């Protein structure tokens, strides 16, 4: 039995020359035991390094016994075992199941080397559970596509080589092995959604339709293909309509509603946001994108806020407050700005720069100017208030009060990224400056 499964296992894996080693997520349960045996055989056949990793969550009174069991199996297979102990926080609003999963993948990522493969024991029946849970949540194609057989992960790749095998096949293979396996008692608790499906719903479905798991896997593969297709379309639309990290509203207006929503979801995802509901996406369009011209609309999403400025949509942090600090800075110093606003530094240069400050002009970085103060950028005729200048330079309202301003004593020398004030520019042997704003995170 194990030999027949091994042949299918090998067919699902990429060419072994592309791997620098294998890491198996090993819980000691039935599925991961079969996976470890298959991986050990594959690693020996192709001369690859293999390690197993077991995460001790401390949730079960038997957790230490499971570690001992895993150590014994790995000794018999001559596979090095890494044991990671993690602590979870009860009562913090996140389910222990979700915390345990996040902690497990965090530890797996930490131990996965460059170009290595992480193997997990997800199988065909897990896919069926995943689909039913996605239907419960009202998920779109991305959720209905379920787990993929291969995807980038940390420094290497995450592979699920058992996805086309049923739990019954794995159980038959496990019973032919001499190692045994551990049973997690929490798997019997129907208060967990997956357990409820596994114990009460899926057996009924399989009794009625024995091929249910296999046909479901085929449906999910088709959903994955369709998801890949609409992602390609969204990326093409992003290239046409995106500007910086924003979206041009006139470009969105040229798209059909379905295509526009697809691009909005892609835009939110690539900036690290969570997918909004259809209702929230409708509000984003109606109350932000189509708000009256003189409005300053804002819609809160999960962890982000959608704002509009000069015909563009932006996703920003939800609570951007103006800064009031006065931060002294010296020459040849790099100053870390508050609230994740990046770094600001000064150094001497032989080329064009700011004039050298006088002894009575201590340098400081601030974010505000006093009411009524007029500024005159180099090359401009006449002075204007900072608010008007920021409007002219196209600075969105939520960024005002968050741009570093270099002061010589009580005089504004420059507004970083925008302009130098008249009287502070030197043609040579001056002071160079640099503001490194935070780099927006790309979810892809």
Short mmCIF file of C-alpha atoms in Angstrom, two decimals:
data_model
loop_
_atom_site.label_atom_id
_atom_site.label_comp_id
_atom_site.label_asym_id
_atom_site.label_seq_id
_atom_site.Cartn_x
_atom_site.Cartn_y
_atom_site.Cartn_z
CA UNK A 1 0.00 0.00 0.00
CA UNK A 2 2.73 2.48 0.94
CA UNK A 3 4.55 1.78 -2.35
CA UNK A 4 1.45 2.59 -4.39
CA UNK A 5 0.96 5.84 -2.49
CA UNK A 6 4.67 6.61 -2.83
CA UNK A 7 4.42 6.55 -6.61
CA UNK A 8 1.57 9.10 -6.54
CA UNK A 9 3.43 11.13 -3.93
CA UNK A 10 6.48 11.44 -6.21
CA UNK A 11 4.35 12.46 -9.18
CA UNK A 12 2.96 15.47 -7.29
CA UNK A 13 6.37 16.85 -6.34
CA UNK A 14 8.52 19.10 -8.54
CA UNK A 15 11.83 17.84 -9.89
CA UNK A 16 14.05 17.03 -6.88
CA UNK A 17 16.92 19.03 -8.40
CA UNK A 18 14.95 22.15 -7.51
CA UNK A 19 15.07 21.47 -3.76
CA UNK A 20 17.83 22.21 -1.27
CA UNK A 21 16.18 20.08 1.38
CA UNK A 22 12.86 19.02 2.91
CA UNK A 23 11.06 20.04 6.09
CA UNK A 24 8.02 18.00 7.18
CA UNK A 25 5.37 19.44 9.49
CA UNK A 26 5.07 16.46 11.84
CA UNK A 27 2.30 16.40 14.45
CA UNK A 28 2.61 12.65 15.08
CA UNK A 29 -0.93 12.09 13.80
CA UNK A 30 -1.94 9.54 11.18
CA UNK A 31 -1.65 11.85 8.16
CA UNK A 32 1.69 13.41 9.00
CA UNK A 33 3.15 10.00 9.93
CA UNK A 34 2.40 8.69 6.43
CA UNK A 35 3.81 11.92 4.98
CA UNK A 36 7.05 11.60 6.97
CA UNK A 37 7.56 7.99 5.83
CA UNK A 38 7.04 9.00 2.20
CA UNK A 39 9.33 12.03 2.54
CA UNK A 40 12.08 9.94 4.16
CA UNK A 41 11.97 7.50 1.27
CA UNK A 42 12.05 10.34 -1.26
CA UNK A 43 14.92 12.14 0.50
CA UNK A 44 17.03 8.96 0.58
CA UNK A 45 16.35 8.25 -3.09
CA UNK A 46 17.45 11.72 -4.17
CA UNK A 47 20.14 12.51 -1.62
CA UNK A 48 18.21 15.36 0.01
CA UNK A 49 18.47 16.57 3.59
CA UNK A 50 15.28 15.99 5.57
CA UNK A 51 14.11 17.42 8.90
CA UNK A 52 10.83 17.10 10.77
CA UNK A 53 9.36 19.85 12.93
CA UNK A 54 6.89 19.30 15.75
CA UNK A 55 5.15 22.24 17.43
CA UNK A 56 4.27 21.75 21.11
CA UNK A 57 1.30 24.05 21.76
CA UNK A 58 0.78 22.96 25.35
CA UNK A 59 -2.99 22.79 24.89
CA UNK A 60 -3.34 19.07 25.64
CA UNK A 61 -2.28 17.26 28.82
CA UNK A 62 -0.78 14.68 26.43
CA UNK A 63 1.43 17.19 24.58
CA UNK A 64 4.65 15.93 26.18
CA UNK A 65 3.72 12.34 25.32
CA UNK A 66 3.24 13.39 21.69
CA UNK A 67 6.74 14.85 21.64
CA UNK A 68 8.14 11.57 22.97
CA UNK A 69 6.22 9.62 20.31
CA UNK A 70 7.50 11.88 17.52
CA UNK A 71 11.04 11.50 18.79
CA UNK A 72 10.69 7.74 18.68
CA UNK A 73 9.32 7.68 15.12
CA UNK A 74 12.05 10.03 13.90
CA UNK A 75 14.73 7.87 15.53
CA UNK A 76 13.47 4.81 13.67
CA UNK A 77 13.40 6.72 10.38
CA UNK A 78 16.78 8.42 11.06
CA UNK A 79 15.17 11.84 10.55
CA UNK A 80 16.31 14.78 12.74
CA UNK A 81 13.42 16.22 14.75
CA UNK A 82 13.04 19.88 15.74
CA UNK A 83 10.64 20.53 18.63
CA UNK A 84 9.30 24.07 19.03
CA UNK A 85 7.33 25.05 22.12
CA UNK A 86 4.91 27.96 21.76
CA UNK A 87 2.59 29.74 24.16
CA UNK A 88 -0.93 30.78 23.20
CA UNK A 89 -3.02 33.51 24.82
CA UNK A 90 -6.47 32.54 26.03
CA UNK A 91 -9.13 35.21 26.07
CA UNK A 92 -7.49 37.67 23.65
CA UNK A 93 -10.42 37.53 21.21
CA UNK A 94 -8.76 35.16 18.74
CA UNK A 95 -9.63 31.47 18.79
CA UNK A 96 -7.00 29.08 20.12
CA UNK A 97 -7.35 27.14 16.87
CA UNK A 98 -6.37 30.22 14.83
CA UNK A 99 -3.56 31.09 17.23
CA UNK A 100 -2.17 27.56 17.11
CA UNK A 101 -2.20 27.56 13.31
CA UNK A 102 -0.48 30.97 13.12
CA UNK A 103 2.17 29.90 15.66
CA UNK A 104 2.78 26.64 13.80
CA UNK A 105 3.38 28.33 10.45
CA UNK A 106 5.53 31.00 12.06
CA UNK A 107 7.84 28.32 13.47
CA UNK A 108 7.84 26.38 10.20
CA UNK A 109 8.78 29.55 8.29
CA UNK A 110 11.62 30.23 10.72
CA UNK A 111 13.18 26.80 10.04
CA UNK A 112 12.67 26.69 6.28
CA UNK A 113 15.95 27.40 4.52
CA UNK A 114 16.48 29.13 1.20
CA UNK A 115 15.10 26.98 -1.63
CA UNK A 116 13.81 24.25 0.71
CA UNK A 117 10.42 22.55 0.54
CA UNK A 118 7.95 22.50 3.41
CA UNK A 119 5.67 19.43 3.20
CA UNK A 120 2.31 19.34 4.99
CA UNK A 121 -0.13 16.42 5.20
CA UNK A 122 -3.34 18.05 3.96
CA UNK A 123 -5.41 15.57 1.97
CA UNK A 124 -8.54 15.29 -0.16
CA UNK A 125 -10.96 15.19 2.79
CA UNK A 126 -9.35 18.35 4.21
CA UNK A 127 -10.18 20.04 0.91
CA UNK A 128 -13.84 19.10 1.27
CA UNK A 129 -13.89 20.54 4.79
CA UNK A 130 -12.23 23.70 3.48
CA UNK A 131 -14.84 24.11 0.76
CA UNK A 132 -17.75 23.70 3.17
CA UNK A 133 -16.23 26.23 5.55
CA UNK A 134 -15.71 28.65 2.65
CA UNK A 135 -19.37 28.26 1.69
CA UNK A 136 -20.37 28.98 5.29
CA UNK A 137 -18.34 32.21 5.20
CA UNK A 138 -19.76 33.26 1.83
CA UNK A 139 -16.26 33.23 0.31
CA UNK A 140 -15.51 34.12 -3.29
CA UNK A 141 -13.45 32.18 -5.81
CA UNK A 142 -10.24 32.57 -3.81
CA UNK A 143 -11.84 30.85 -0.82
CA UNK A 144 -13.60 28.21 -2.93
CA UNK A 145 -10.30 27.32 -4.60
CA UNK A 146 -9.18 25.88 -1.27
CA UNK A 147 -5.60 24.78 -0.69
CA UNK A 148 -3.19 24.65 -3.60
CA UNK A 149 -0.65 21.87 -4.09
CA UNK A 150 2.28 24.29 -4.33
CA UNK A 151 2.89 27.89 -3.36
CA UNK A 152 5.81 30.12 -2.32
CA UNK A 153 6.35 30.16 1.44
CA UNK A 154 8.97 31.99 3.51
CA UNK A 155 12.37 31.32 1.88
CA UNK A 156 11.18 28.28 -0.05
CA UNK A 157 7.98 26.53 -1.15
CA UNK A 158 5.03 24.96 0.64
CA UNK A 159 3.97 21.67 -0.95
CA UNK A 160 0.92 19.53 -0.16
CA UNK A 161 1.66 16.24 -1.94
CA UNK A 162 -1.28 14.30 -0.41
CA UNK A 163 -4.08 16.55 -1.68
CA UNK A 164 -5.34 13.98 -4.20
CA UNK A 165 -5.39 11.17 -1.62
CA UNK A 166 -8.34 10.36 0.61
CA UNK A 167 -8.19 9.99 4.37
CA UNK A 168 -9.24 6.32 3.94
CA UNK A 169 -6.23 5.65 1.69
CA UNK A 170 -3.88 7.26 4.19
CA UNK A 171 -5.43 5.28 7.06
CA UNK A 172 -4.91 2.01 5.18
CA UNK A 173 -1.29 2.95 4.54
CA UNK A 174 -0.71 3.98 8.16
CA UNK A 175 -2.02 0.65 9.44
CA UNK A 176 0.60 -1.15 7.37
CA UNK A 177 3.41 0.77 9.12
CA UNK A 178 5.03 -0.20 12.44
CA UNK A 179 5.11 3.28 13.97
CA UNK A 180 1.57 3.99 15.16
CA UNK A 181 0.31 7.55 15.61
CA UNK A 182 -1.11 9.89 18.21
CA UNK A 183 -4.76 10.93 18.48
CA UNK A 184 -5.50 14.52 19.44
CA UNK A 185 -8.53 14.41 21.74
CA UNK A 186 -9.56 17.90 20.59
CA UNK A 187 -10.42 16.33 17.22
CA UNK A 188 -13.45 14.79 18.93
CA UNK A 189 -14.83 18.15 20.09
CA UNK A 190 -17.74 19.08 17.75
CA UNK A 191 -17.69 22.70 18.97
CA UNK A 192 -14.89 23.19 16.43
CA UNK A 193 -16.38 23.73 12.98
CA UNK A 194 -13.99 21.34 11.23
CA UNK A 195 -14.73 18.58 13.72
CA UNK A 196 -18.47 19.11 13.33
CA UNK A 197 -18.14 18.75 9.57
CA UNK A 198 -15.79 15.77 9.87
CA UNK A 199 -17.94 13.85 12.35
CA UNK A 200 -21.51 14.72 11.45
CA UNK A 201 -21.86 16.26 8.00
CA UNK A 202 -19.24 14.75 5.71
CA UNK A 203 -20.05 11.11 6.59
CA UNK A 204 -23.66 11.76 5.49
CA UNK A 205 -22.49 13.37 2.26
CA UNK A 206 -20.16 10.48 1.50
CA UNK A 207 -22.84 7.90 2.28
CA UNK A 208 -25.08 9.57 -0.27
CA UNK A 209 -22.33 10.47 -2.77
CA UNK A 210 -19.20 8.32 -2.22
CA UNK A 211 -17.15 10.33 -4.73
CA UNK A 212 -17.97 13.64 -3.01
CA UNK A 213 -14.41 14.44 -1.87
CA UNK A 214 -12.94 13.64 -5.29
CA UNK A 215 -15.49 15.67 -7.28
CA UNK A 216 -15.19 18.53 -4.82
CA UNK A 217 -11.44 18.58 -5.37
CA UNK A 218 -12.08 18.88 -9.12
CA UNK A 219 -14.46 21.80 -8.54
CA UNK A 220 -11.92 23.54 -6.33
CA UNK A 221 -9.21 23.09 -8.98
CA UNK A 222 -11.51 24.77 -11.52
CA UNK A 223 -12.15 27.61 -9.06
CA UNK A 224 -8.39 28.01 -8.63
CA UNK A 225 -7.99 28.34 -12.41
CA UNK A 226 -10.75 30.95 -12.58
CA UNK A 227 -9.22 32.83 -9.65
CA UNK A 228 -5.86 32.89 -11.42
CA UNK A 229 -7.56 34.25 -14.54
CA UNK A 230 -9.37 37.10 -12.78
CA UNK A 231 -6.19 37.91 -10.86
CA UNK A 232 -4.39 38.36 -14.17
CA UNK A 233 -7.21 40.62 -15.35
CA UNK A 234 -7.08 42.64 -12.13
CA UNK A 235 -3.32 43.07 -12.43
CA UNK A 236 -3.72 44.34 -16.00
CA UNK A 237 -6.39 46.80 -14.83
CA UNK A 238 -4.14 47.86 -11.95
CA UNK A 239 -1.36 48.67 -14.41
CA UNK A 240 -3.81 50.84 -16.38
CA UNK A 241 -5.68 52.54 -13.52
CA UNK A 242 -3.21 52.51 -10.63
CA UNK A 243 -1.12 55.57 -9.90
CA UNK A 244 1.46 55.25 -7.14
CA UNK A 245 -0.43 53.39 -4.42
CA UNK A 246 -3.74 54.96 -5.43
CA UNK A 247 -6.42 54.31 -8.05
CA UNK A 248 -7.67 56.89 -10.55
CA UNK A 249 -11.44 57.21 -10.20
CA UNK A 250 -11.88 58.17 -13.87
CA UNK A 251 -10.19 54.87 -14.79
CA UNK A 252 -12.49 52.96 -12.47
CA UNK A 253 -15.52 54.64 -14.07
CA UNK A 254 -14.52 53.18 -17.43
CA UNK A 255 -14.79 49.62 -16.08
CA UNK A 256 -17.94 47.53 -15.72
CA UNK A 257 -19.16 47.22 -12.09
CA UNK A 258 -18.03 43.57 -11.90
CA UNK A 259 -14.58 44.36 -13.28
CA UNK A 260 -14.29 47.42 -11.06
CA UNK A 261 -15.07 45.42 -7.93
CA UNK A 262 -12.51 42.82 -9.00
CA UNK A 263 -9.85 45.55 -9.27
CA UNK A 264 -10.84 47.09 -5.92
CA UNK A 265 -10.45 43.73 -4.18
CA UNK A 266 -7.09 43.19 -5.88
CA UNK A 267 -5.97 46.69 -4.79
CA UNK A 268 -7.00 46.12 -1.18
CA UNK A 269 -5.34 42.70 -1.09
CA UNK A 270 -2.02 43.90 -2.54
CA UNK A 271 -1.81 46.54 0.20
CA UNK A 272 -2.34 44.02 2.96
CA UNK A 273 -6.02 44.64 3.65
CA UNK A 274 -8.66 42.05 4.44
CA UNK A 275 -11.35 41.42 1.87
CA UNK A 276 -14.42 43.61 2.43
CA UNK A 277 -17.94 42.30 2.09
CA UNK A 278 -19.93 43.13 -1.04
CA UNK A 279 -21.89 45.67 1.00
CA UNK A 280 -18.71 47.40 2.20
CA UNK A 281 -17.32 47.44 -1.31
CA UNK A 282 -20.53 49.13 -2.47
CA UNK A 283 -20.18 51.76 0.26
CA UNK A 284 -16.56 52.37 -0.77
CA UNK A 285 -17.69 53.18 -4.27
CA UNK A 286 -20.82 55.17 -3.49
CA UNK A 287 -19.69 57.09 -0.38
CA UNK A 288 -16.01 57.61 -1.13
CA UNK A 289 -15.35 57.44 -4.87
CA UNK A 290 -18.63 59.14 -5.86
CA UNK A 291 -18.91 61.60 -2.97
CA UNK A 292 -19.45 65.25 -3.87
CA UNK A 293 -16.41 67.16 -5.06
CA UNK A 294 -16.02 69.32 -1.94
CA UNK A 295 -16.24 66.35 0.47
CA UNK A 296 -13.37 64.72 2.33
CA UNK A 297 -14.81 61.18 2.51
CA UNK A 298 -13.43 58.31 4.52
CA UNK A 299 -14.49 54.69 4.96
CA UNK A 300 -13.01 52.41 7.59
CA UNK A 301 -12.05 48.94 6.45
CA UNK A 302 -10.41 46.29 8.63
CA UNK A 303 -7.05 47.83 9.56
CA UNK A 304 -7.15 50.46 6.82
CA UNK A 305 -9.13 53.53 5.78
CA UNK A 306 -10.13 54.39 2.23
CA UNK A 307 -9.71 58.10 1.40
CA UNK A 308 -10.16 60.20 -1.73
CA UNK A 309 -8.02 63.07 -2.96
CA UNK A 310 -7.83 64.84 -6.32
CA UNK A 311 -9.71 62.14 -8.18
CA UNK A 312 -7.85 59.20 -6.68
CA UNK A 313 -8.58 56.57 -4.04
CA UNK A 314 -6.00 55.76 -1.39
CA UNK A 315 -5.70 53.19 1.39
CA UNK A 316 -4.08 54.59 4.51
CA UNK A 317 -3.63 53.73 8.16
CA UNK A 318 -6.91 54.38 10.00
CA UNK A 319 -5.71 56.89 12.63
CA UNK A 320 -3.25 59.34 11.08
CA UNK A 321 -2.92 62.26 13.47
CA UNK A 322 -0.81 65.42 12.92
CA UNK A 323 2.47 65.38 14.86
CA UNK A 324 3.48 68.15 17.25
CA UNK A 325 7.04 67.13 18.20
CA UNK A 326 10.15 69.31 18.06
CA UNK A 327 13.07 66.92 17.41
CA UNK A 328 16.64 68.29 17.65
CA UNK A 329 19.00 66.97 14.98
CA UNK A 330 22.74 67.32 14.44
CA UNK A 331 24.89 67.19 11.34
CA UNK A 332 25.87 63.65 10.25
CA UNK A 333 22.94 62.25 12.25
CA UNK A 334 20.07 59.98 11.17
CA UNK A 335 16.89 60.78 13.07
CA UNK A 336 14.16 58.14 13.35
CA UNK A 337 10.83 59.94 13.12
CA UNK A 338 7.82 59.04 15.31
CA UNK A 339 4.75 57.09 14.28
CA UNK A 340 6.52 55.19 11.52
CA UNK A 341 7.21 58.31 9.44
CA UNK A 342 10.61 57.08 8.33
CA UNK A 343 14.06 58.60 8.83
CA UNK A 344 15.58 62.03 8.27
CA UNK A 345 19.30 62.70 8.03
CA UNK A 346 21.74 65.55 7.39
CA UNK A 347 25.36 65.50 6.21
CA UNK A 348 27.89 67.91 4.75
CA UNK A 349 28.41 67.99 1.00
CA UNK A 350 30.76 69.65 -1.45
CA UNK A 351 27.91 70.13 -3.89
CA UNK A 352 24.67 72.09 -3.85
CA UNK A 353 22.69 71.91 -0.64
CA UNK A 354 21.35 74.00 2.19
CA UNK A 355 23.51 76.77 3.51
CA UNK A 356 25.55 75.98 6.62
CA UNK A 357 23.60 76.96 9.75
CA UNK A 358 24.96 79.74 11.94
CA UNK A 359 25.87 79.14 15.55
CA UNK A 360 22.61 80.72 16.73
CA UNK A 361 20.51 78.45 14.46
CA UNK A 362 20.03 75.09 16.20
CA UNK A 363 18.63 72.48 13.85
CA UNK A 364 15.35 70.69 14.51
CA UNK A 365 12.74 68.67 12.70
CA UNK A 366 9.10 69.58 13.26
CA UNK A 367 5.80 68.89 11.54
CA UNK A 368 3.95 72.19 11.95
CA UNK A 369 4.42 75.90 11.31
CA UNK A 370 2.91 78.62 13.46
CA UNK A 371 -0.43 80.05 12.26
CA UNK A 372 0.02 82.93 9.85
CA UNK A 373 3.63 82.10 8.92
CA UNK A 374 4.30 82.66 5.22
CA UNK A 375 6.78 80.54 3.25
CA UNK A 376 8.48 81.28 -0.05
CA UNK A 377 9.87 78.26 -1.94
CA UNK A 378 13.02 78.83 -4.00
CA UNK A 379 12.10 80.04 -7.48
CA UNK A 380 8.63 81.27 -6.51
CA UNK A 381 7.35 84.83 -6.63
CA UNK A 382 5.66 85.75 -3.39
CA UNK A 383 4.99 83.83 -0.19
CA UNK A 384 2.06 81.66 0.81
CA UNK A 385 0.81 79.85 3.89
CA UNK A 386 1.89 76.23 4.24
CA UNK A 387 -1.66 74.90 3.86
CA UNK A 388 -2.00 76.55 0.44
CA UNK A 389 1.42 75.32 -0.64
CA UNK A 390 0.60 71.75 0.37
CA UNK A 391 -2.59 71.95 -1.68
CA UNK A 392 -0.59 73.22 -4.67
CA UNK A 393 1.89 70.37 -4.32
CA UNK A 394 -0.93 67.82 -4.20
CA UNK A 395 -0.41 66.65 -0.63
CA UNK A 396 -3.51 64.79 0.66
CA UNK A 397 -5.17 66.20 3.76
CA UNK A 398 -4.29 63.15 5.90
CA UNK A 399 -0.56 63.67 5.24
CA UNK A 400 -0.55 67.28 6.40
CA UNK A 401 1.09 67.62 9.77
CA UNK A 402 3.05 64.43 9.09
CA UNK A 403 5.73 65.72 6.70
CA UNK A 404 9.09 66.58 8.32
CA UNK A 405 10.01 70.27 8.24
CA UNK A 406 13.62 71.28 8.88
CA UNK A 407 14.06 74.39 11.01
CA UNK A 408 17.14 76.61 11.35
CA UNK A 409 16.43 78.15 14.72
CA UNK A 410 12.83 79.34 14.32
CA UNK A 411 13.00 79.65 10.53
CA UNK A 412 11.70 77.01 8.10
CA UNK A 413 14.53 75.89 5.82
CA UNK A 414 12.74 73.14 3.89
CA UNK A 415 9.64 71.00 3.76
CA UNK A 416 10.93 67.50 3.05
CA UNK A 417 10.12 66.10 -0.35
CA UNK A 418 8.53 69.35 -1.53
CA UNK A 419 10.63 72.51 -1.47
CA UNK A 420 13.52 74.52 0.00
CA UNK A 421 12.69 77.96 1.32
CA UNK A 422 14.18 81.07 -0.26
CA UNK A 423 17.44 82.11 1.38
CA UNK A 424 18.47 78.62 2.49
CA UNK A 425 19.93 77.17 -0.71
CA UNK A 426 23.71 77.17 -1.18
CA UNK A 427 25.38 76.48 -4.57
CA UNK A 428 28.29 74.56 -3.03
CA UNK A 429 29.76 73.27 0.25
CA UNK A 430 26.40 73.06 1.86
CA UNK A 431 24.27 70.67 3.86
CA UNK A 432 22.66 67.68 2.14
CA UNK A 433 19.47 66.12 3.44
CA UNK A 434 17.38 63.01 2.90
CA UNK A 435 13.96 61.90 4.06
CA UNK A 436 13.27 58.18 3.77
CA UNK A 437 9.52 57.77 4.11
CA UNK A 438 8.21 54.35 5.11
CA UNK A 439 7.92 51.97 2.16
CA UNK A 440 4.31 50.86 1.55
CA UNK A 441 3.93 47.11 2.06
CA UNK A 442 2.85 45.10 -0.95
CA UNK A 443 0.73 42.08 0.03
CA UNK A 444 1.81 40.15 -3.03
#
